[in-house]
C-alpha cells in the first residue's frame, strides 16, 4: 500500500529536538514514483511556529500545531514545495508566506492563487536572523533554500537529498529509483537535478561546503529516511558529487561502501533516466496540490 512508504503516525507532530517537530504525510505520486512527504516545524524564540514545506492541510493538524505555538510563517523552500500553501493560507491568514526567489513569477503559482509575501535568499531575514542560517542552492529552473537551526543543529532540506528505502518501494519502481540515485542508504539529489546543478557547479559546490561546515546533528528532508545519526558524515556522503575527492574513497565511493561496487554508467542509461524524470517533474506539478 502507498501509505507503507511513509513514516507513521501520519499527520501528527513528532518532536525530534527542543522546538523541532516533523509531520509525515501519505505519499504523493510523481511520474509513477510514490514519494513520502514531510513537513518540519520550528518554534522560534518568540514562540511563533515556522512550517517548512507544508504538507496537505488538515484542521486537526492545525489544532495540534497551535497547541505548540501560533503559526506565524509558511515556507516554500524550493520550487516544487508550494502546492499545499493555499489551504494553509486560508486557515492561517496572518501567517507570512516565504518562498524561494522567482517562485511567485511562475504561471502555475499565479494561477493557483497562492500568495507570496516575501522571498528567501542566501541571507536570513531579520525575523529569524539570530536563530537560523540560510544557504541558497540555485541552478537552471531549480532553487532551494536550506535552513540551519543553530540551537538544535538541525539542517532542513527538501530535494537536495532524496533517500527512499528500497524495500518500501513497489518492486517495479526500484530500478528507476536506483538509476536516479535516490535509494537509501546512498540517497542524494536525483539525476536530473544533479545535471541541472552541475551547470552552476562552482556556486553550488560552495553552497554544499557551507552546509557541511554547519556540522549538523540531524539533517531533515522532505522525501525518505532522514539523517538522525552521524548526520554530518551522511550529509557529506550525499553531497560527494559536489564536494569531490574529499568526500569519497579512491574508488569514487564513500569509504563505507568501497567494497560493494557500483553499476556501470552509460549515456543510454542517463538518457532513459532523464526521460523518466521529465515525467516525474510534470507529474509532481500535477499531483501535489
Coordinates of N, CA, C and O in Angstrom, one line a residue, residues 14-88:
X14 N 5.7 15.2 15.5 CA 6.6 14.3 16.3 C 7.8 15.1 16.7 O 8.6 15.5 15.8
X15 N 8.1 15.2 17.9 CA 9.2 16.0 18.3 C 10.5 15.3 18.1 O 10.7 14.1 18.5
X16 N 11.5 16.0 17.5 CA 12.8 15.4 17.3 C 13.9 16.1 18.0 O 15.0 15.6 18.2
X17 N 13.6 17.4 18.5 CA 14.6 18.2 19.3 C 13.7 19.2 20.0 O 12.5 19.4 19.7
X18 N 14.4 20.0 20.9 CA 13.7 21.1 21.6 C 13.2 22.1 20.6 O 14.1 22.8 20.0
X19 N 11.9 22.3 20.4 CA 11.4 23.3 19.4 C 11.5 22.8 18.0 O 11.3 23.6 17.1
X20 N 11.6 21.5 17.7 CA 11.7 21.0 16.4 C 10.8 19.8 16.3 O 10.9 18.8 17.1
X21 N 9.8 19.8 15.3 CA 8.9 18.6 15.1 C 8.9 18.3 13.6 O 9.2 19.2 12.8
X22 N 8.6 17.1 13.3 CA 8.4 16.6 11.9 C 6.9 16.1 11.9 O 6.4 15.6 12.8
X23 N 6.3 16.3 10.7 CA 5.0 15.8 10.4 C 5.0 15.0 9.1 O 5.2 15.7 8.0
X24 N 4.9 13.7 9.1 CA 4.9 12.9 7.9 C 3.5 12.8 7.4 O 2.5 12.8 8.2
X25 N 3.4 12.7 6.1 CA 2.1 12.5 5.4 C 2.1 11.4 4.4 O 3.2 10.9 4.1
X26 N 1.0 11.0 3.9 CA 0.9 10.0 2.9 C 1.6 10.4 1.6 O 1.7 11.6 1.4
X27 N 2.2 9.5 0.9 CA 2.9 9.8 -0.3 C 2.1 10.5 -1.4 O 0.9 10.4 -1.5
X28 N 2.8 11.3 -2.2 CA 2.3 11.8 -3.4 C 2.9 10.9 -4.5 O 3.9 10.3 -4.3
X29 N 2.2 10.9 -5.6 CA 2.7 10.1 -6.8 C 3.2 11.0 -7.9 O 2.4 11.8 -8.3
X30 N 4.5 10.9 -8.2 CA 5.1 11.8 -9.2 C 5.7 11.0 -10.2 O 6.7 10.3 -10.0
X31 N 5.2 11.1 -11.5 CA 5.8 10.3 -12.6 C 5.9 8.8 -12.3 O 6.8 8.2 -12.8
X32 N 4.9 8.3 -11.5 CA 4.9 6.9 -11.3 C 5.7 6.5 -10.0 O 5.6 5.3 -9.6
X33 N 6.4 7.4 -9.4 CA 7.2 7.1 -8.2 C 6.4 7.7 -7.0 O 6.2 8.9 -6.9
X34 N 6.1 6.8 -6.0 CA 5.5 7.3 -4.8 C 6.5 8.0 -3.9 O 7.6 7.4 -3.7
X35 N 6.3 9.2 -3.5 CA 7.2 9.9 -2.7 C 6.6 10.2 -1.3 O 5.6 11.0 -1.3
X36 N 7.2 9.7 -0.2 CA 6.7 10.2 1.1 C 7.0 11.6 1.2 O 8.0 12.1 0.7
X37 N 6.2 12.4 1.9 CA 6.4 13.8 2.1 C 6.4 14.1 3.6 O 5.8 13.5 4.4
X38 N 7.2 15.2 3.9 CA 7.4 15.5 5.4 C 7.5 17.0 5.5 O 8.2 17.7 4.7
X39 N 6.8 17.5 6.5 CA 6.9 19.0 6.9 C 7.8 19.0 8.2 O 7.7 18.1 9.0
X40 N 8.6 20.1 8.3 CA 9.3 20.3 9.6 C 8.8 21.6 10.2 O 8.5 22.5 9.5
X41 N 8.7 21.5 11.5 CA 8.1 22.7 12.2 C 9.2 23.2 13.2 O 9.7 22.4 14.0
X42 N 9.5 24.5 13.1 CA 10.4 25.1 14.1 C 9.7 26.1 14.9 O 8.8 26.9 14.4
X43 N 9.9 26.1 16.2 CA 9.4 27.1 17.1 C 10.4 28.2 17.3 O 11.5 27.9 17.9
X44 N 10.2 29.4 16.9 CA 11.1 30.5 17.0 C 11.2 31.0 18.4 O 10.3 30.7 19.2
X45 N 12.2 31.8 18.7 CA 12.4 32.3 20.1 C 11.2 33.0 20.7 O 10.9 32.9 21.8
X46 N 10.5 33.7 19.8 CA 9.3 34.5 20.2 C 8.0 33.6 20.4 O 7.0 34.1 20.8
X47 N 8.1 32.3 20.1 CA 7.0 31.4 20.3 C 6.3 31.1 19.0 O 5.4 30.2 19.0
X48 N 6.5 31.8 17.9 CA 5.8 31.5 16.6 C 6.4 30.3 16.0 O 7.5 29.9 16.2
X49 N 5.5 29.6 15.2 CA 5.9 28.4 14.5 C 6.2 28.7 13.1 O 5.5 29.6 12.4
X50 N 7.2 28.1 12.5 CA 7.6 28.2 11.1 C 7.3 26.8 10.5 O 7.9 25.8 11.0
X51 N 6.5 26.8 9.5 CA 6.2 25.5 8.8 C 7.0 25.4 7.6 O 6.8 26.2 6.6
X52 N 7.9 24.5 7.5 CA 8.8 24.3 6.4 C 8.3 23.2 5.5 O 8.0 22.1 5.9
X53 N 8.0 23.6 4.3 CA 7.5 22.7 3.3 C 6.1 22.1 3.7 O 6.0 20.9 4.0
X54 N 5.1 22.9 3.9 CA 3.8 22.4 4.4 C 3.3 21.2 3.6 O 3.3 21.2 2.4
X55 N 2.7 20.3 4.3 CA 2.0 19.1 3.7 C 0.5 19.5 3.6 O 0.1 20.5 4.0
X56 N -0.3 18.6 3.1 CA -1.7 18.9 2.9 C -2.3 19.3 4.2 O -2.1 18.7 5.3
X57 N -3.2 20.3 4.1 CA -3.8 20.9 5.3 C -4.9 20.0 5.9 O -5.6 19.4 5.1
X58 N -4.9 19.9 7.2 CA -6.0 19.2 7.9 C -6.3 20.0 9.1 O -5.4 20.4 9.9
X59 N -7.6 20.3 9.4 CA -7.9 21.1 10.6 C -7.4 20.5 11.9 O -6.9 21.2 12.8
X60 N -7.4 19.2 12.0 CA -6.9 18.6 13.3 C -5.4 18.8 13.4 O -4.8 18.9 14.5
X61 N -4.6 18.8 12.3 CA -3.2 19.1 12.3 C -3.0 20.5 12.7 O -2.1 20.8 13.6
X62 N -3.7 21.4 12.2 CA -3.6 22.8 12.6 C -3.8 23.0 14.1 O -3.1 23.7 14.8
X63 N -4.8 22.3 14.6 CA -5.1 22.4 16.0 C -4.0 21.9 16.9 O -3.6 22.4 17.9
X64 N -3.4 20.8 16.4 CA -2.3 20.2 17.2 C -1.1 21.1 17.2 O -0.4 21.2 18.2
X65 N -0.9 21.7 16.0 CA 0.3 22.7 16.0 C 0.0 23.9 16.8 O 1.0 24.4 17.5
X66 N -1.2 24.4 16.8 CA -1.5 25.6 17.6 C -1.4 25.4 19.1 O -1.2 26.3 19.9
X67 N -1.3 24.1 19.5 CA -1.1 23.8 20.9 C 0.4 24.0 21.2 O 0.8 24.1 22.4
X68 N 1.2 24.1 20.2 CA 2.7 24.3 20.3 C 3.1 25.7 20.2 O 4.1 26.1 20.7
X69 N 2.3 26.5 19.5 CA 2.6 27.9 19.3 C 1.7 28.4 18.1 O 1.0 27.7 17.5
X70 N 1.8 29.8 17.9 CA 1.0 30.4 16.8 C 1.7 30.2 15.5 O 2.9 30.3 15.4
X71 N 1.0 29.7 14.5 CA 1.6 29.5 13.2 C 1.8 30.9 12.5 O 0.9 31.6 12.2
X72 N 3.1 31.3 12.5 CA 3.4 32.6 12.0 C 4.1 32.7 10.7 O 4.1 33.7 10.0
X73 N 4.6 31.5 10.2 CA 5.4 31.6 8.9 C 5.2 30.3 8.1 O 5.3 29.2 8.7
X74 N 4.9 30.4 6.9 CA 4.7 29.3 5.9 C 5.9 29.4 4.9 O 6.0 30.5 4.3
X75 N 6.7 28.4 4.8 CA 7.9 28.5 4.0 C 7.8 27.5 2.8 O 7.7 26.3 3.0
X76 N 7.9 28.0 1.6 CA 8.1 27.2 0.4 C 9.6 27.2 0.1 O 10.0 28.1 -0.6
X77 N 10.3 26.2 0.5 CA 11.8 26.3 0.5 C 12.4 25.9 -0.9 O 13.6 26.0 -1.0
X78 N 11.6 25.4 -1.8 CA 12.1 25.1 -3.1 C 11.0 25.2 -4.1 O 9.8 25.4 -3.8
X79 N 11.4 25.1 -5.4 CA 10.4 25.4 -6.5 C 9.3 24.4 -6.5 O 8.2 24.7 -7.1
X80 N 9.5 23.2 -5.9 CA 8.4 22.2 -6.0 C 7.6 22.0 -4.8 O 6.8 21.2 -4.7
X81 N 7.9 22.9 -3.8 CA 7.2 22.7 -2.4 C 6.4 23.8 -2.0 O 6.6 24.4 -1.0
X82 N 5.4 24.1 -2.9 CA 4.4 25.2 -2.6 C 3.0 24.7 -2.8 O 2.1 25.5 -2.5
X83 N 2.8 23.5 -3.3 CA 1.5 23.1 -3.7 C 0.4 23.1 -2.6 O -0.8 23.2 -3.0
X84 N 0.8 23.0 -1.4 CA -0.2 22.9 -0.3 C -0.4 24.2 0.5 O -1.1 24.2 1.5
X85 N 0.2 25.3 0.0 CA 0.2 26.5 0.7 C -1.2 27.1 0.8 O -1.5 27.7 1.8
X86 N -2.0 27.1 -0.3 CA -3.2 27.8 -0.4 C -4.1 27.5 0.8 O -4.7 28.4 1.4
X87 N -4.3 26.2 1.1 CA -5.2 25.9 2.2 C -4.7 26.4 3.5 O -5.5 26.8 4.4
X88 N -3.4 26.3 3.7 CA -2.8 26.8 5.0 C -3.0 28.3 5.1 O -3.2 28.9 6.1

